[in-house]
CSV table of C-alpha atoms in Angstrom, one decimal:
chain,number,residue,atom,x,y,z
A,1,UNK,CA,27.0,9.7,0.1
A,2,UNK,CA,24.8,10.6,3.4
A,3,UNK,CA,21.9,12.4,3.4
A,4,UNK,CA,22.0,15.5,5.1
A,5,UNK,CA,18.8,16.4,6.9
A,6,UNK,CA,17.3,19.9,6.2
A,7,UNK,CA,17.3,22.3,9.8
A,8,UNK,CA,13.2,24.3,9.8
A,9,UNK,CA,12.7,26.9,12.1
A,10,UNK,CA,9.8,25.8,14.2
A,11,UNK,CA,9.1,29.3,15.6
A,12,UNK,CA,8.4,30.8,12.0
A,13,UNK,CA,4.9,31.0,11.8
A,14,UNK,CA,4.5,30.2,8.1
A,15,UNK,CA,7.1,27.0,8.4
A,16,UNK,CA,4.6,25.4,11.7
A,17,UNK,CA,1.7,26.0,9.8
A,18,UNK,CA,3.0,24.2,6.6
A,19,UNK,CA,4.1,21.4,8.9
A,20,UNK,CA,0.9,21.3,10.5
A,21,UNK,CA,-1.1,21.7,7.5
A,22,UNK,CA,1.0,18.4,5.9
A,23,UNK,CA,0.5,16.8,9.0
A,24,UNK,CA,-3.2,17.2,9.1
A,25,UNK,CA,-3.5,16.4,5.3
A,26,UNK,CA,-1.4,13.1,5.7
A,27,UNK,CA,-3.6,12.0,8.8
A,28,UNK,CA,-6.4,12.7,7.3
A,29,UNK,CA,-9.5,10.2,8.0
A,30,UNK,CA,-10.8,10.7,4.2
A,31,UNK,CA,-7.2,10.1,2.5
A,32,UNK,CA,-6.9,6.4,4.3
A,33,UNK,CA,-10.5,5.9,3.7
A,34,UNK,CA,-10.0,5.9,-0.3
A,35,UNK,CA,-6.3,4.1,0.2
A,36,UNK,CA,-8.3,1.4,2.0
A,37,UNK,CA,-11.1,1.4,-0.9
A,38,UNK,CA,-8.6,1.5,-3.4
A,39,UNK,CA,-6.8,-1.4,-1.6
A,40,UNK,CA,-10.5,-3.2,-1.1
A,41,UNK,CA,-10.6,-2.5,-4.4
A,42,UNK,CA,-7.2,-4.4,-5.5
A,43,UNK,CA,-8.1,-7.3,-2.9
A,44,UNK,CA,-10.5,-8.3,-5.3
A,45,UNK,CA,-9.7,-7.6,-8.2
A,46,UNK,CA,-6.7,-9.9,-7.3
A,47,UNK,CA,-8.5,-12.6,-5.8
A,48,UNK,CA,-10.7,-12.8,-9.1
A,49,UNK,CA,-7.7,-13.2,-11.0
A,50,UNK,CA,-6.5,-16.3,-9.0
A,51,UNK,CA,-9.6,-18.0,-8.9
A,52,UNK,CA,-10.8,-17.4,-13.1
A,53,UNK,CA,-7.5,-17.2,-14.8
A,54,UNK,CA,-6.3,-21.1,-16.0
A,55,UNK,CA,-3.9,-23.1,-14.3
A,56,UNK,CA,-2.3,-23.5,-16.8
A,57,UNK,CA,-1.7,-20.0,-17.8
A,58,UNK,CA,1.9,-18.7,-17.3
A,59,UNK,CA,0.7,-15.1,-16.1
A,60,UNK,CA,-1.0,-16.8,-13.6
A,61,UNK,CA,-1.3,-15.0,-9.9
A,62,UNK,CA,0.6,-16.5,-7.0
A,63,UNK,CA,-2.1,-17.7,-4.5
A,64,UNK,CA,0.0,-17.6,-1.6
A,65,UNK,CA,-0.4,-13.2,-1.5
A,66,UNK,CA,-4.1,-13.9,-0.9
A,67,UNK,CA,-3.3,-14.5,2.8
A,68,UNK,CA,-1.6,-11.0,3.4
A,69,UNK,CA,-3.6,-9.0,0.9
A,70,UNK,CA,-6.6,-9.8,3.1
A,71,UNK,CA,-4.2,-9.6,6.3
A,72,UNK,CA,-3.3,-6.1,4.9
A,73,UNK,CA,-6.8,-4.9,4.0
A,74,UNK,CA,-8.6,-6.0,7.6
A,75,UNK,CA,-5.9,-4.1,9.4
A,76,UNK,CA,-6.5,-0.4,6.9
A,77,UNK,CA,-10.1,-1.3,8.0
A,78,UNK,CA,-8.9,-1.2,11.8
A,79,UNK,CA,-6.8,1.6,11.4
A,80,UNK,CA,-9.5,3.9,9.5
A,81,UNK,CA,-12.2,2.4,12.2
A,82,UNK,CA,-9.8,4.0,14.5
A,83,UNK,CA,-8.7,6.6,12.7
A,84,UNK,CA,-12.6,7.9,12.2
A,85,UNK,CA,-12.5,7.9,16.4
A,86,UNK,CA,-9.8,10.3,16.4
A,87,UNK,CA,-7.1,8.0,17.7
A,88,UNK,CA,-4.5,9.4,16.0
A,89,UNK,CA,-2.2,6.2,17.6
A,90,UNK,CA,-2.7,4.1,14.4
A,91,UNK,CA,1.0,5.0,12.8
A,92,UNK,CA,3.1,3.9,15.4
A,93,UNK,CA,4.9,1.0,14.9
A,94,UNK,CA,3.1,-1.9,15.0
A,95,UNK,CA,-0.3,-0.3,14.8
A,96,UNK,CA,-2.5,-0.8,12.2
A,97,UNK,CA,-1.8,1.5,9.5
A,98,UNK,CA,2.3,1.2,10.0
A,99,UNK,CA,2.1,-2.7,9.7
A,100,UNK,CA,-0.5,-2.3,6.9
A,101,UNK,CA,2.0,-0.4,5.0
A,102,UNK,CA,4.6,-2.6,5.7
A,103,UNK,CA,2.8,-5.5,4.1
A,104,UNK,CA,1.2,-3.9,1.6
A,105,UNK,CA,4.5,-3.0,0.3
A,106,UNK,CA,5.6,-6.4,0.6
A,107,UNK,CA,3.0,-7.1,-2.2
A,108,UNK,CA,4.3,-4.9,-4.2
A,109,UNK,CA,7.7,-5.9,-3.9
A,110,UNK,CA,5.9,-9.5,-5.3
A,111,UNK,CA,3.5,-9.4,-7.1
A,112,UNK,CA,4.7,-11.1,-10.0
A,113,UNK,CA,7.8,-13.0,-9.9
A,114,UNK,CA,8.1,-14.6,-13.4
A,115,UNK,CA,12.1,-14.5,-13.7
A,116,UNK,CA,11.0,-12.7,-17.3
A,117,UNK,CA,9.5,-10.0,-15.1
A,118,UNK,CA,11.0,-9.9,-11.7
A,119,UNK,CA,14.3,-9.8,-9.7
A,120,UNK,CA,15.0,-9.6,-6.0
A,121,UNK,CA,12.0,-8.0,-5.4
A,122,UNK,CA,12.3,-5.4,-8.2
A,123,UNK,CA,10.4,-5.2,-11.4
A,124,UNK,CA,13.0,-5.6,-14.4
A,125,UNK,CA,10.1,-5.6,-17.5
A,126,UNK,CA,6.8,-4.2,-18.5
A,127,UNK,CA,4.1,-6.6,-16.6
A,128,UNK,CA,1.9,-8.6,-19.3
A,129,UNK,CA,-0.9,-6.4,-20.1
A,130,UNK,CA,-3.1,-8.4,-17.3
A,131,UNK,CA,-0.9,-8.6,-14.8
A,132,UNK,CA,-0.6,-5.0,-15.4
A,133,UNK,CA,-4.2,-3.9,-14.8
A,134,UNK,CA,-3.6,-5.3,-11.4
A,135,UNK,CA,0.0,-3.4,-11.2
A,136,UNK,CA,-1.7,-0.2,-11.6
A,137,UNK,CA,-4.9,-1.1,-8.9
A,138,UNK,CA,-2.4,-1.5,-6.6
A,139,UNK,CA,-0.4,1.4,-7.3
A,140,UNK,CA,-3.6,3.3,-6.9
A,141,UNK,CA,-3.8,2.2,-3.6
């Protein structure tokens, strides 16, 4: 089954300007302003959780994320820093904001990997409820 790509006439007026207009929209400097809130947001919400919830408590946040959460959120800082410049460079590959999606969905692809939970990177079970308030934080970003 392949996917068969759609063909858009670029000289019809109305189809450039809805291509432009979702262009604009998705390189927008206020949209990755709030993703890198909401991911500021997350960062520490997250790091909370691995420094106040017990050792011994089987929900218990893998410390080893911290490193590329914080990797990830200094580089949507970089990217909206240049972003709010107007360097519109920041998606290309291995810019800022095309790396920092690339990791941030590396965290989401781990964030909790209790075998109860969690399979080859896929979530097979509703999260605990805790783990799940930090599910949705980063879903929001």
């Amino acid at each position: 089954m392949g996917y068969v790509t759609q063909e858009y006439d670029m000289q019809d007026s109305e189809t450039r300007r809805r291509v432009f207009w979702l262009l604009k929209r998705l390189t927008s400097y206020s949209l990755w302003a709030k993703k890198r809130d909401a991911w500021e947001v997350f960062t520490n919400a997250f790091e909370n959780a691995v420094g106040t919830w017990p050792k011994n408590d089987p929900e218990r946040m893998d410390a080893d994320l911290l490193p590329g959460i914080y990797e990830t959120l200094s580089l949507y800082k970089k990217g909206v820093e240049e972003l709010g410049k107007g360097h519109r460079f920041v998606w290309r590959t291995g810019q800022p904001l095309d790396v920092a999606m690339d990791k941030s969905g590396t965290v989401r692809n781990f964030l909790y990997t209790h075998p109860d939970y969690w399979e080859r990177g896929a979530q097979t079970a509703p999260y605990p409820d805790k783990v799940e308030a930090l599910n949705r934080l980063l879903l929001a970003s």
